[in-house]
């Protein structure tokens, strides 16, 4: 990993928000993630790319503790979070999205965002309280919806939204938690061109003041907004650096294209 | 509109015992509470429990024991029974919520069968005969010997249970439950400790199932094995689905129709009742999945939607 990823601002070169040490996960002998050492600089948009089956989503699941790592440890703001539960991780400020769209389909668009705002309330177990007490959160929810241009749809059920808007709603919901670190799993997957541009701009605009780690296949998005790229292949880190160095790296080319090295045998 | 419906139902409930046999109505009310409690779990948390008979019948036994053997007043017996149901719910819940879907249902069923076995074998439950001759006693100074008096007490209990369940559904807690039902992993990723919410929902549901069982015990003066039998767990699933899962009034409508049908058909059709119930169940699942109330609401909304189509809600 010759080239270091430096944040655009370059305040401190070693201010890492999230690091992993020898992170590994094996499923009954199959090693999905192998000795991964990630270092994510605060304030960066960090892209995780790699061919299918490279272990990107498994990596995400490990970082958010939806899976337990077989070995290795995870540090968030220099605190060891390897042993914590997914909900605790979320409350610490690491919030993820999912590969397939993860809205609450039969709740309204407004309620989708509000449920995220609500998670910080202390009244969540108060089954005797009226839900009218949640109205105070509506204003904030509408502001977040405004950010992703969805406030006109706030009364609709989330299931009625077209795909691109569902993904936007997801981002608004994630933002409601004011996460320090956002993990986006393929935010533009399955989208048309206009939607991709839209979501790309959206990610860029919400990245101010926070760090983003995203799995992404769309090279336009990766080259367009990411400050640093880590390439995973067969569970291990193959290369790391900015877009320039990654795109000219012969190993990366062969992993993606399957040139001589992999094809001949 | 909604308030009008509830007011009409309230009036019907208050007047009906003067025209219909009160014991049948009381039975309906008990099962309506039971189905509402069950619906809180299935309809609003997405958890299919197949062991709710354990809370329904178990609490009836506990209450019956408190009244008959310990000769405690009815009020104390009701509270004791509800608490015991909540405790059972907590125990079963803590074991079951670790699993999902069919496994959750199987764990609840297995644990409920254990309760059934205890009720069958324990020396104080009366074995196969059940616990018989539990006196009605009095409630807050009212003698419950008279069917009509008892009816109004149970009607009040029903309203109380219905309101609390209604409020639970429409509370901040209820919102979280719906989110969990809709997308569990997303709820986790938003920082919710999902198991805790599921457990509380389970305990509330079990407590009200127990409450329903206790009232039924008061009406019929006995607690029987049929109340804890897994058939009872199946019946409440049928009532809830028939009326409409996840609707407010669905369980009330479902239990009213099923109990009335059962009552009418036992004389004329005998053992065929089970077959008829089975057919109803199949038709319901195949043709109108949302249940009676769910389909009616959908129809109403479609008619409303056609009138002002251009508007976005």
Coordinates of C-alpha atoms in Angstrom, one line a residue:
Chain A
X1 CA 0.0 0.0 0.0
X2 CA 2.6 2.5 -1.1
X3 CA 0.4 5.5 -1.5
X4 CA -1.3 7.1 1.5
X5 CA -4.7 8.5 1.2
X6 CA -4.8 12.1 2.4
X7 CA -7.9 14.0 3.1
X8 CA -8.5 17.0 0.9
X9 CA -8.1 19.3 3.8
X10 CA -5.0 17.6 5.1
X11 CA -5.4 18.8 8.7
X12 CA -3.8 15.8 10.3
X13 CA -2.6 12.9 8.3
X14 CA -3.2 10.3 11.0
X15 CA -6.6 11.4 12.3
X16 CA -8.3 8.1 11.7
X17 CA -12.0 7.8 12.6
X18 CA -12.1 4.0 12.0
X19 CA -9.3 1.5 11.8
X20 CA -9.4 -2.3 11.7
X21 CA -6.6 -4.6 12.6
X22 CA -6.3 -8.0 10.9
X23 CA -10.0 -8.2 10.5
X24 CA -11.0 -11.7 9.3
X25 CA -14.2 -13.6 8.9
X26 CA -14.6 -17.2 7.8
X27 CA -17.7 -19.1 7.2
X28 CA -17.1 -22.8 7.8
X29 CA -13.6 -22.7 6.3
X30 CA -14.4 -20.2 3.6
X31 CA -12.5 -17.0 4.3
X32 CA -14.7 -14.2 3.2
X33 CA -12.6 -11.4 4.7
X34 CA -8.9 -12.0 5.3
X35 CA -6.6 -9.8 7.4
X36 CA -8.0 -6.5 6.4
X37 CA -6.4 -3.4 7.8
X38 CA -8.6 -0.5 7.0
X39 CA -7.7 3.1 7.9
X40 CA -10.3 5.6 7.3
X41 CA -9.4 9.3 7.6
X42 CA -11.8 11.6 9.3
X43 CA -13.7 13.7 6.8
X44 CA -13.0 11.6 3.8
X45 CA -15.3 9.9 1.3
X46 CA -13.7 6.5 1.3
X47 CA -14.8 4.0 -1.4
X48 CA -14.5 0.2 -1.0
X49 CA -14.5 -1.5 -4.4
X50 CA -13.8 -4.9 -5.7
X51 CA -15.2 -7.6 -7.9
X52 CA -18.3 -9.6 -6.9
X53 CA -17.6 -11.8 -3.9
X54 CA -14.6 -9.8 -2.8
X55 CA -16.0 -9.4 0.7
X56 CA -17.2 -5.8 0.6
X57 CA -20.6 -6.4 2.1
X58 CA -19.2 -8.9 4.6
X59 CA -16.8 -6.2 5.6
X60 CA -19.6 -3.8 6.1
X61 CA -21.5 -6.3 8.2
X62 CA -18.4 -6.8 10.4
X63 CA -17.9 -3.1 10.9
X64 CA -21.5 -2.6 12.0
X65 CA -21.4 -5.9 14.0
X66 CA -24.2 -7.5 12.0
X67 CA -21.6 -10.3 11.8
X68 CA -19.0 -11.1 14.5
X69 CA -15.5 -11.1 13.2
X70 CA -13.6 -14.4 13.5
X71 CA -10.4 -12.5 14.3
X72 CA -9.1 -9.0 14.5
X73 CA -10.4 -5.8 16.0
X74 CA -12.2 -2.7 15.1
X75 CA -11.5 0.8 16.5
X76 CA -13.8 3.7 16.2
X77 CA -12.3 7.0 17.4
X78 CA -9.6 4.9 19.1
X79 CA -12.1 2.9 21.1
X80 CA -12.2 -0.8 20.6
X81 CA -15.7 -1.6 19.5
X82 CA -15.1 -5.2 18.4
X83 CA -17.3 -6.6 21.1
X84 CA -20.3 -4.2 20.9
X85 CA -23.8 -5.0 19.6
X86 CA -25.1 -3.5 16.3
X87 CA -27.5 -1.1 18.1
X88 CA -24.7 0.2 20.3
X89 CA -22.5 0.8 17.3
X90 CA -25.3 2.8 15.7
X91 CA -25.8 4.9 18.9
X92 CA -22.0 5.6 18.8
X93 CA -22.4 7.2 15.5
X94 CA -21.7 4.6 12.9
X95 CA -24.9 4.3 10.8
X96 CA -25.2 2.1 7.8
X97 CA -27.5 1.7 4.8
X98 CA -28.2 -1.6 3.1
X99 CA -27.5 -3.0 -0.3
X100 CA -31.2 -3.4 -1.1
X101 CA -33.3 -0.4 -0.2
X102 CA -34.0 -0.3 3.5
X103 CA -37.0 1.8 4.2
X104 CA -40.0 1.0 6.4
X105 CA -42.4 0.3 3.5
X106 CA -45.8 0.8 5.3
X107 CA -44.8 3.8 7.3
X108 CA -45.2 7.2 5.8
X109 CA -42.2 9.0 4.4
X110 CA -42.3 11.4 7.3
X111 CA -42.5 8.5 9.8
X112 CA -39.5 6.9 8.2
X113 CA -37.3 9.8 9.1
X114 CA -39.0 10.4 12.4
X115 CA -38.4 6.9 13.6
X116 CA -34.7 7.6 13.3
X117 CA -35.0 10.9 15.1
X118 CA -37.1 9.1 17.7
X119 CA -34.3 6.7 18.5
X120 CA -32.6 9.3 20.6
X121 CA -35.7 10.0 22.7
X122 CA -36.2 8.6 26.1
X123 CA -39.9 7.9 25.7
X124 CA -39.5 4.9 23.4
X125 CA -40.7 2.4 25.9
X126 CA -43.6 4.6 27.1
X127 CA -46.5 2.6 25.7
X128 CA -49.0 4.7 27.6
X129 CA -47.9 7.9 25.9
X130 CA -49.7 9.3 22.9
X131 CA -47.9 9.3 19.7
X132 CA -48.9 13.0 19.4
X133 CA -45.9 13.6 21.6
X134 CA -43.8 12.8 18.6
X135 CA -45.1 15.7 16.7
X136 CA -42.3 17.9 18.0
X137 CA -40.0 15.9 15.8
X138 CA -42.0 16.6 12.6
X139 CA -40.3 19.9 11.9
X140 CA -36.8 18.4 12.0
X141 CA -38.0 15.4 9.9
X142 CA -39.4 17.8 7.2
X143 CA -36.1 19.7 7.2
X144 CA -34.2 16.4 6.5
X145 CA -36.7 15.5 3.8
X146 CA -36.2 18.9 2.3
X147 CA -32.5 18.1 2.0
X148 CA -33.2 15.2 -0.2
X149 CA -36.1 16.9 -2.0
X150 CA -38.8 14.6 -0.6
X151 CA -40.8 17.0 1.6
X152 CA -43.7 17.1 -0.9
X153 CA -44.1 13.3 -0.5
X154 CA -44.1 13.3 3.3
X155 CA -47.6 11.9 3.6
X156 CA -47.1 9.0 1.2
X157 CA -46.2 5.5 2.2
X158 CA -42.6 4.7 1.6
X159 CA -43.6 1.7 -0.5
X160 CA -45.2 4.0 -3.0
X161 CA -42.0 5.9 -3.8
X162 CA -40.0 5.1 -6.9
X163 CA -36.7 3.4 -6.4
X164 CA -34.4 6.4 -6.6
X165 CA -36.5 8.3 -4.1
X166 CA -36.5 5.3 -1.7
X167 CA -32.7 5.5 -1.7
X168 CA -32.9 9.2 -1.0
X169 CA -35.3 8.6 1.8
X170 CA -32.8 6.1 3.2
X171 CA -30.1 8.7 3.2
X172 CA -32.4 11.2 5.0
X173 CA -33.2 8.6 7.6
X174 CA -29.5 7.8 8.1
X175 CA -28.7 11.5 8.4
X176 CA -31.4 12.0 11.0
X177 CA -29.0 10.2 13.4
X178 CA -26.3 12.7 12.7
X179 CA -23.8 10.0 12.2
X180 CA -20.1 10.7 12.4
X181 CA -19.5 7.9 10.0
X182 CA -21.9 6.8 7.4
X183 CA -21.6 3.5 5.7
X184 CA -23.4 3.3 2.4
X185 CA -23.8 -0.1 0.8
X186 CA -24.1 0.5 -3.0
X187 CA -26.1 3.7 -2.8
X188 CA -26.6 3.9 -6.6
X189 CA -27.2 0.3 -7.3
X190 CA -29.9 -0.3 -9.9
X191 CA -30.4 3.4 -10.7
X192 CA -30.8 5.3 -13.9
X193 CA -28.3 8.0 -15.0
X194 CA -30.2 10.9 -13.6
X195 CA -30.8 9.3 -10.3
X196 CA -27.1 8.3 -10.0
X197 CA -26.1 12.0 -10.6
X198 CA -28.6 13.1 -8.1
X199 CA -27.5 10.7 -5.4
X200 CA -23.9 11.4 -6.1
X201 CA -24.4 15.1 -5.5
X202 CA -26.4 14.2 -2.4
X203 CA -23.6 12.1 -0.9
X204 CA -21.1 14.9 -1.7
X205 CA -23.3 17.5 0.0
X206 CA -24.0 15.5 3.1
X207 CA -20.3 14.6 3.5
X208 CA -19.4 17.9 5.0
X209 CA -18.6 17.4 8.6
X210 CA -18.7 13.6 8.5
X211 CA -16.9 10.7 7.1
X212 CA -18.4 8.3 4.5
X213 CA -17.4 4.8 3.7
X214 CA -19.2 3.4 0.7
X215 CA -19.3 0.2 -1.3
X216 CA -19.8 1.3 -4.9
X217 CA -19.6 -0.3 -8.3
X218 CA -20.3 2.7 -10.4
X219 CA -16.8 4.0 -11.4
X220 CA -18.3 7.4 -12.2
X221 CA -19.3 7.8 -8.7
X222 CA -16.1 6.4 -7.3
X223 CA -13.9 8.6 -9.4
X224 CA -16.2 11.6 -9.0
X225 CA -16.5 12.0 -5.3
X226 CA -14.2 9.6 -3.4
X227 CA -11.0 10.9 -1.7
X228 CA -9.6 7.4 -1.2
X229 CA -10.2 4.0 -2.6
X230 CA -9.6 0.6 -1.1
X231 CA -9.7 -2.3 -3.5
X232 CA -10.7 -5.7 -2.0
X233 CA -10.2 -8.9 -3.9
X234 CA -10.9 -12.4 -2.5
X235 CA -11.3 -11.0 1.0
X236 CA -8.0 -9.1 1.1
X237 CA -6.9 -5.6 0.4
X238 CA -5.4 -5.5 -3.1
X239 CA -4.6 -1.8 -3.4
X240 CA -5.3 1.5 -1.7
X241 CA -4.9 5.0 -3.0
X242 CA -6.6 7.8 -4.9
X243 CA -8.4 7.1 -8.1
X244 CA -5.4 7.9 -10.3
X245 CA -3.2 5.3 -8.8
X246 CA -5.9 2.7 -8.5
X247 CA -7.0 3.0 -12.1
X248 CA -3.5 2.5 -13.4
X249 CA -2.7 -0.4 -11.0
X250 CA -2.1 -3.5 -13.1
X251 CA -3.2 -5.8 -10.2
X252 CA -6.5 -4.1 -9.9
X253 CA -7.0 -4.4 -13.7
X254 CA -6.4 -8.1 -13.6
X255 CA -8.6 -8.6 -10.6
X256 CA -11.5 -6.8 -12.4
X257 CA -10.9 -7.9 -16.0
X258 CA -9.5 -11.4 -15.3
X259 CA -6.5 -11.0 -17.7
X260 CA -3.8 -13.6 -18.1
X261 CA -3.0 -14.0 -14.4
X262 CA -6.4 -15.5 -13.5
X263 CA -7.8 -16.6 -16.9
X264 CA -5.0 -18.9 -18.1
X265 CA -5.5 -21.5 -15.4
Chain B
X1 CA -66.1 9.3 11.2
X2 CA -63.9 7.0 13.3
X3 CA -65.3 8.4 16.5
X4 CA -68.9 7.8 15.2
X5 CA -68.1 4.2 14.6
X6 CA -66.7 3.7 18.1
X7 CA -69.7 5.5 19.6
X8 CA -72.2 3.3 17.7
X9 CA -70.3 0.2 18.8
X10 CA -70.3 1.4 22.4
X11 CA -74.1 1.9 22.4
X12 CA -74.6 -1.5 20.8
X13 CA -72.4 -3.0 23.4
X14 CA -74.4 -1.4 26.2
X15 CA -77.8 -2.3 24.8
X16 CA -77.3 -5.7 23.3
X17 CA -77.4 -7.9 26.5
X18 CA -81.1 -7.0 26.8
X19 CA -81.8 -8.7 23.5
X20 CA -79.1 -11.4 23.3
X21 CA -78.1 -14.1 25.8
X22 CA -75.5 -12.2 28.0
X23 CA -73.3 -15.2 28.5
X24 CA -72.7 -15.5 24.8
X25 CA -71.9 -11.8 24.6
X26 CA -69.5 -12.1 27.5
X27 CA -67.8 -15.0 25.8
X28 CA -67.4 -12.9 22.7
X29 CA -66.0 -10.0 24.7
X30 CA -63.4 -12.2 26.4
X31 CA -62.3 -13.6 23.1
X32 CA -62.2 -10.1 21.6
X33 CA -59.8 -9.0 24.3
X34 CA -57.8 -12.1 23.7
X35 CA -57.6 -11.4 19.9
X36 CA -56.8 -7.8 20.5
X37 CA -53.9 -8.7 22.7
X38 CA -52.7 -11.3 20.1
X39 CA -53.1 -8.7 17.3
X40 CA -50.7 -6.4 19.2
X41 CA -48.1 -9.0 18.7
X42 CA -48.9 -10.4 15.2
X43 CA -50.3 -7.3 13.6
X44 CA -48.1 -4.6 15.1
X45 CA -44.8 -6.3 15.9
X46 CA -44.9 -9.1 13.3
X47 CA -44.5 -11.9 15.8
X48 CA -46.6 -15.0 15.4
X49 CA -46.9 -16.6 18.8
X50 CA -48.4 -20.0 18.8
X51 CA -48.6 -20.3 22.5
X52 CA -51.0 -17.7 23.6
X53 CA -53.3 -20.2 25.1
X54 CA -50.8 -20.7 27.9
X55 CA -51.3 -17.1 29.1
X56 CA -55.1 -17.2 28.4
X57 CA -55.7 -20.4 30.3
X58 CA -52.8 -20.2 32.7
X59 CA -53.9 -16.9 34.2
X60 CA -57.5 -18.4 34.5
X61 CA -56.1 -21.2 36.6
X62 CA -54.0 -18.9 38.7
X63 CA -57.0 -16.5 39.3
X64 CA -59.3 -19.5 40.0
X65 CA -56.8 -20.8 42.5
X66 CA -56.7 -17.5 44.3
X67 CA -60.5 -17.2 44.5
X68 CA -61.4 -20.9 45.2
X69 CA -58.5 -22.2 47.3
X70 CA -57.2 -19.0 48.9
X71 CA -60.6 -17.3 49.0
X72 CA -59.1 -14.0 48.0
X73 CA -61.4 -11.2 46.7
X74 CA -62.0 -11.1 42.9
X75 CA -60.1 -7.8 42.5
X76 CA -57.0 -9.3 44.0
X77 CA -57.4 -12.5 42.0
X78 CA -57.7 -10.6 38.7
X79 CA -54.5 -8.6 39.5
X80 CA -52.7 -11.7 40.5
X81 CA -53.7 -13.6 37.4
X82 CA -52.7 -10.7 35.1
X83 CA -49.3 -10.4 36.9
X84 CA -48.8 -14.2 36.5
X85 CA -49.6 -14.0 32.8
X86 CA -47.1 -11.1 32.4
X87 CA -44.5 -13.1 34.2
X88 CA -45.1 -16.1 32.1
X89 CA -45.0 -13.9 29.0
X90 CA -41.6 -12.5 30.2
X91 CA -40.2 -16.0 30.6
X92 CA -41.6 -17.4 27.3
X93 CA -40.6 -14.1 25.6
X94 CA -37.1 -14.1 26.8
X95 CA -36.6 -17.6 25.3
X96 CA -38.6 -17.1 22.1
X97 CA -37.6 -13.6 20.8
X98 CA -34.1 -14.9 20.1
X99 CA -35.6 -16.8 17.2
X100 CA -37.5 -15.5 14.2
X101 CA -40.5 -16.6 12.1
X102 CA -41.4 -20.2 12.3
X103 CA -38.8 -20.9 15.0
X104 CA -40.3 -18.2 17.2
X105 CA -43.8 -19.8 16.7
X106 CA -42.4 -23.3 17.5
X107 CA -40.6 -22.1 20.7
X108 CA -43.8 -20.5 21.9
X109 CA -45.8 -23.6 21.1
X110 CA -43.4 -25.9 22.9
X111 CA -43.4 -23.8 26.0
X112 CA -47.2 -23.5 25.9
X113 CA -47.4 -27.3 25.8
X114 CA -45.4 -27.4 28.9
X115 CA -47.9 -25.1 30.6
X116 CA -50.6 -27.4 29.3
X117 CA -48.9 -30.4 30.9
X118 CA -48.5 -28.6 34.2
X119 CA -52.2 -27.8 34.2
X120 CA -53.0 -31.4 33.5
X121 CA -50.7 -33.0 36.1
X122 CA -50.5 -30.5 39.0
X123 CA -52.5 -31.5 42.1
X124 CA -54.3 -28.3 42.5
X125 CA -55.7 -27.9 38.9
X126 CA -58.2 -30.7 38.9
X127 CA -56.5 -32.6 36.1
X128 CA -58.8 -33.5 33.2
X129 CA -61.9 -32.1 34.9
X130 CA -60.4 -28.7 35.2
X131 CA -60.8 -26.4 38.1
X132 CA -64.5 -26.3 38.7
X133 CA -67.0 -24.3 40.8
X134 CA -65.0 -21.1 41.1
X135 CA -67.5 -18.7 42.8
X136 CA -68.2 -15.4 41.0
X137 CA -68.1 -13.4 44.2
X138 CA -68.4 -9.7 44.0
X139 CA -66.4 -6.9 42.3
X140 CA -66.1 -3.5 43.9
X141 CA -69.2 -4.1 45.9
X142 CA -71.2 -5.4 43.0
X143 CA -72.4 -9.0 43.3
X144 CA -71.5 -10.8 40.1
X145 CA -74.1 -13.6 40.5
X146 CA -76.4 -11.8 38.1
X147 CA -75.4 -12.3 34.5
X148 CA -76.4 -8.7 33.5
X149 CA -74.2 -7.2 36.2
X150 CA -71.3 -9.4 35.3
X151 CA -71.8 -8.4 31.7
X152 CA -71.4 -4.7 32.4
X153 CA -68.3 -5.4 34.5
X154 CA -66.8 -7.4 31.7
X155 CA -67.9 -4.8 29.1
X156 CA -66.0 -2.2 31.2
X157 CA -63.0 -4.5 31.4
X158 CA -63.1 -4.9 27.6
X159 CA -63.3 -1.1 27.0
X160 CA -60.3 -0.6 29.4
X161 CA -58.2 -3.3 27.7
X162 CA -59.2 -2.1 24.2
X163 CA -58.2 1.5 25.1
X164 CA -54.8 0.5 26.6
X165 CA -54.0 -1.7 23.6
X166 CA -55.1 1.1 21.3
X167 CA -52.9 3.5 23.1
X168 CA -50.0 1.1 23.0
X169 CA -50.3 0.9 19.2
X170 CA -50.5 4.6 18.9
X171 CA -47.6 5.4 21.2
X172 CA -43.9 6.2 20.7
X173 CA -43.4 2.6 21.6
X174 CA -46.0 1.4 19.1
X175 CA -44.1 3.4 16.4
X176 CA -40.9 1.6 17.1
X177 CA -42.8 -1.8 17.0
X178 CA -44.2 -1.0 13.6
X179 CA -40.7 -0.1 12.4
X180 CA -39.4 -3.4 13.7
X181 CA -42.3 -5.2 12.0
X182 CA -41.5 -3.4 8.7
X183 CA -37.7 -3.8 8.7
X184 CA -36.0 -5.3 11.6
X185 CA -32.3 -4.9 10.5
X186 CA -32.9 -1.3 9.6
X187 CA -34.4 -0.7 13.0
X188 CA -31.2 -2.2 14.6
X189 CA -29.0 0.0 12.4
X190 CA -30.9 3.0 13.7
X191 CA -29.8 2.1 17.2
X192 CA -32.9 0.3 18.5
X193 CA -32.3 -2.5 20.9
X194 CA -34.9 -4.7 19.1
X195 CA -35.1 -7.6 21.5
X196 CA -36.1 -5.3 24.4
X197 CA -39.0 -3.8 22.4
X198 CA -40.2 -7.3 21.3
X199 CA -40.0 -8.5 24.9
X200 CA -42.1 -5.6 26.2
X201 CA -44.7 -6.2 23.4
X202 CA -44.8 -9.8 24.3
X203 CA -45.3 -9.2 28.0
X204 CA -48.1 -6.6 27.3
X205 CA -49.8 -9.1 24.9
X206 CA -49.5 -12.0 27.4
X207 CA -50.9 -9.9 30.2
X208 CA -54.0 -9.0 28.3
X209 CA -54.4 -12.5 27.0
X210 CA -54.3 -13.5 30.7
X211 CA -56.9 -10.8 31.5
X212 CA -59.2 -12.3 28.9
X213 CA -58.8 -15.8 30.3
X214 CA -59.6 -14.6 33.8
X215 CA -62.8 -12.9 32.7
X216 CA -63.8 -16.0 30.8
X217 CA -63.2 -18.0 34.0
X218 CA -65.4 -15.6 35.9
X219 CA -68.2 -16.0 33.4
X220 CA -68.2 -19.8 33.3
X221 CA -67.1 -20.4 36.9
X222 CA -64.3 -22.8 35.8
X223 CA -60.9 -23.0 34.3
X224 CA -60.5 -25.9 31.9
X225 CA -57.8 -27.6 29.9
X226 CA -59.4 -26.4 26.6
X227 CA -58.3 -22.9 27.7
X228 CA -54.6 -23.9 27.7
X229 CA -54.8 -26.4 24.8
X230 CA -53.0 -25.5 21.6
X231 CA -56.4 -25.4 19.8
X232 CA -57.0 -22.2 21.7
X233 CA -53.8 -20.7 20.3
X234 CA -55.0 -21.7 16.9
X235 CA -58.5 -20.2 17.4
X236 CA -57.1 -16.8 18.3
X237 CA -54.9 -16.8 15.2
X238 CA -58.0 -17.6 13.1
X239 CA -60.1 -14.8 14.8
X240 CA -57.3 -12.3 14.2
X241 CA -56.7 -13.2 10.6
X242 CA -60.4 -13.4 9.8
X243 CA -61.1 -10.0 11.3
X244 CA -58.0 -8.4 9.9
X245 CA -54.4 -8.5 11.1
X246 CA -53.0 -5.1 12.0
X247 CA -56.3 -3.4 12.1
X248 CA -57.7 -1.9 15.3
X249 CA -61.2 -3.4 15.2
X250 CA -60.4 -6.5 13.2
X251 CA -59.8 -8.8 16.2
X252 CA -63.1 -7.7 17.7
X253 CA -65.1 -8.3 14.5
X254 CA -63.3 -11.6 13.9
X255 CA -63.9 -13.0 17.4
X256 CA -67.5 -11.9 17.4
X257 CA -68.3 -13.7 14.1
X258 CA -66.3 -16.8 14.9
X259 CA -67.8 -17.2 18.4
X260 CA -71.3 -16.6 17.2
X261 CA -70.9 -19.1 14.3
X262 CA -69.5 -21.7 16.7
X263 CA -72.4 -21.1 19.0
X264 CA -75.0 -21.3 16.3
X265 CA -73.4 -24.3 14.5
X266 CA -72.7 -26.6 17.5
X267 CA -76.3 -27.5 17.8
X268 CA -77.0 -27.9 14.1
X269 CA -73.7 -29.1 12.6
X270 CA -72.1 -30.9 15.6
X271 CA -68.6 -32.0 14.8
X272 CA -68.7 -30.3 11.4
X273 CA -68.0 -27.0 13.1
X274 CA -64.2 -27.8 12.8
X275 CA -64.6 -28.4 9.1
X276 CA -66.5 -25.2 8.6
X277 CA -63.9 -23.2 10.6
X278 CA -61.2 -24.8 8.4
X279 CA -63.0 -23.7 5.2
X280 CA -63.4 -20.2 6.5
X281 CA -59.7 -20.1 7.3
X282 CA -58.7 -21.3 3.9
X283 CA -61.1 -18.9 2.1
X284 CA -59.8 -16.0 4.2
X285 CA -56.1 -16.7 3.5
X286 CA -56.7 -17.3 -0.2
X287 CA -59.2 -14.6 -1.1
X288 CA -59.3 -11.8 1.4
X289 CA -56.0 -11.7 3.2
X290 CA -56.6 -8.4 4.9
X291 CA -59.6 -9.9 6.8
X292 CA -63.0 -8.4 7.0
X293 CA -62.0 -5.0 8.5
X294 CA -58.9 -4.8 6.4
X295 CA -60.7 -5.4 3.2
X296 CA -63.5 -3.0 4.1
X297 CA -61.1 -0.2 4.9
X298 CA -59.2 -0.9 1.6
X299 CA -62.6 -0.7 -0.3
X300 CA -63.5 2.5 1.5
X301 CA -60.2 4.1 0.6
X302 CA -60.5 2.9 -3.0
X303 CA -63.9 4.6 -3.3
X304 CA -62.6 7.7 -1.6
X305 CA -59.5 7.6 -3.8
X306 CA -61.6 7.5 -7.0
X307 CA -63.5 10.6 -6.0
X308 CA -60.4 12.8 -5.5
X309 CA -57.9 11.0 -7.6
X310 CA -55.7 13.9 -8.9
X311 CA -54.8 14.9 -5.3
X312 CA -51.7 13.5 -3.8
X313 CA -52.6 12.6 -0.2

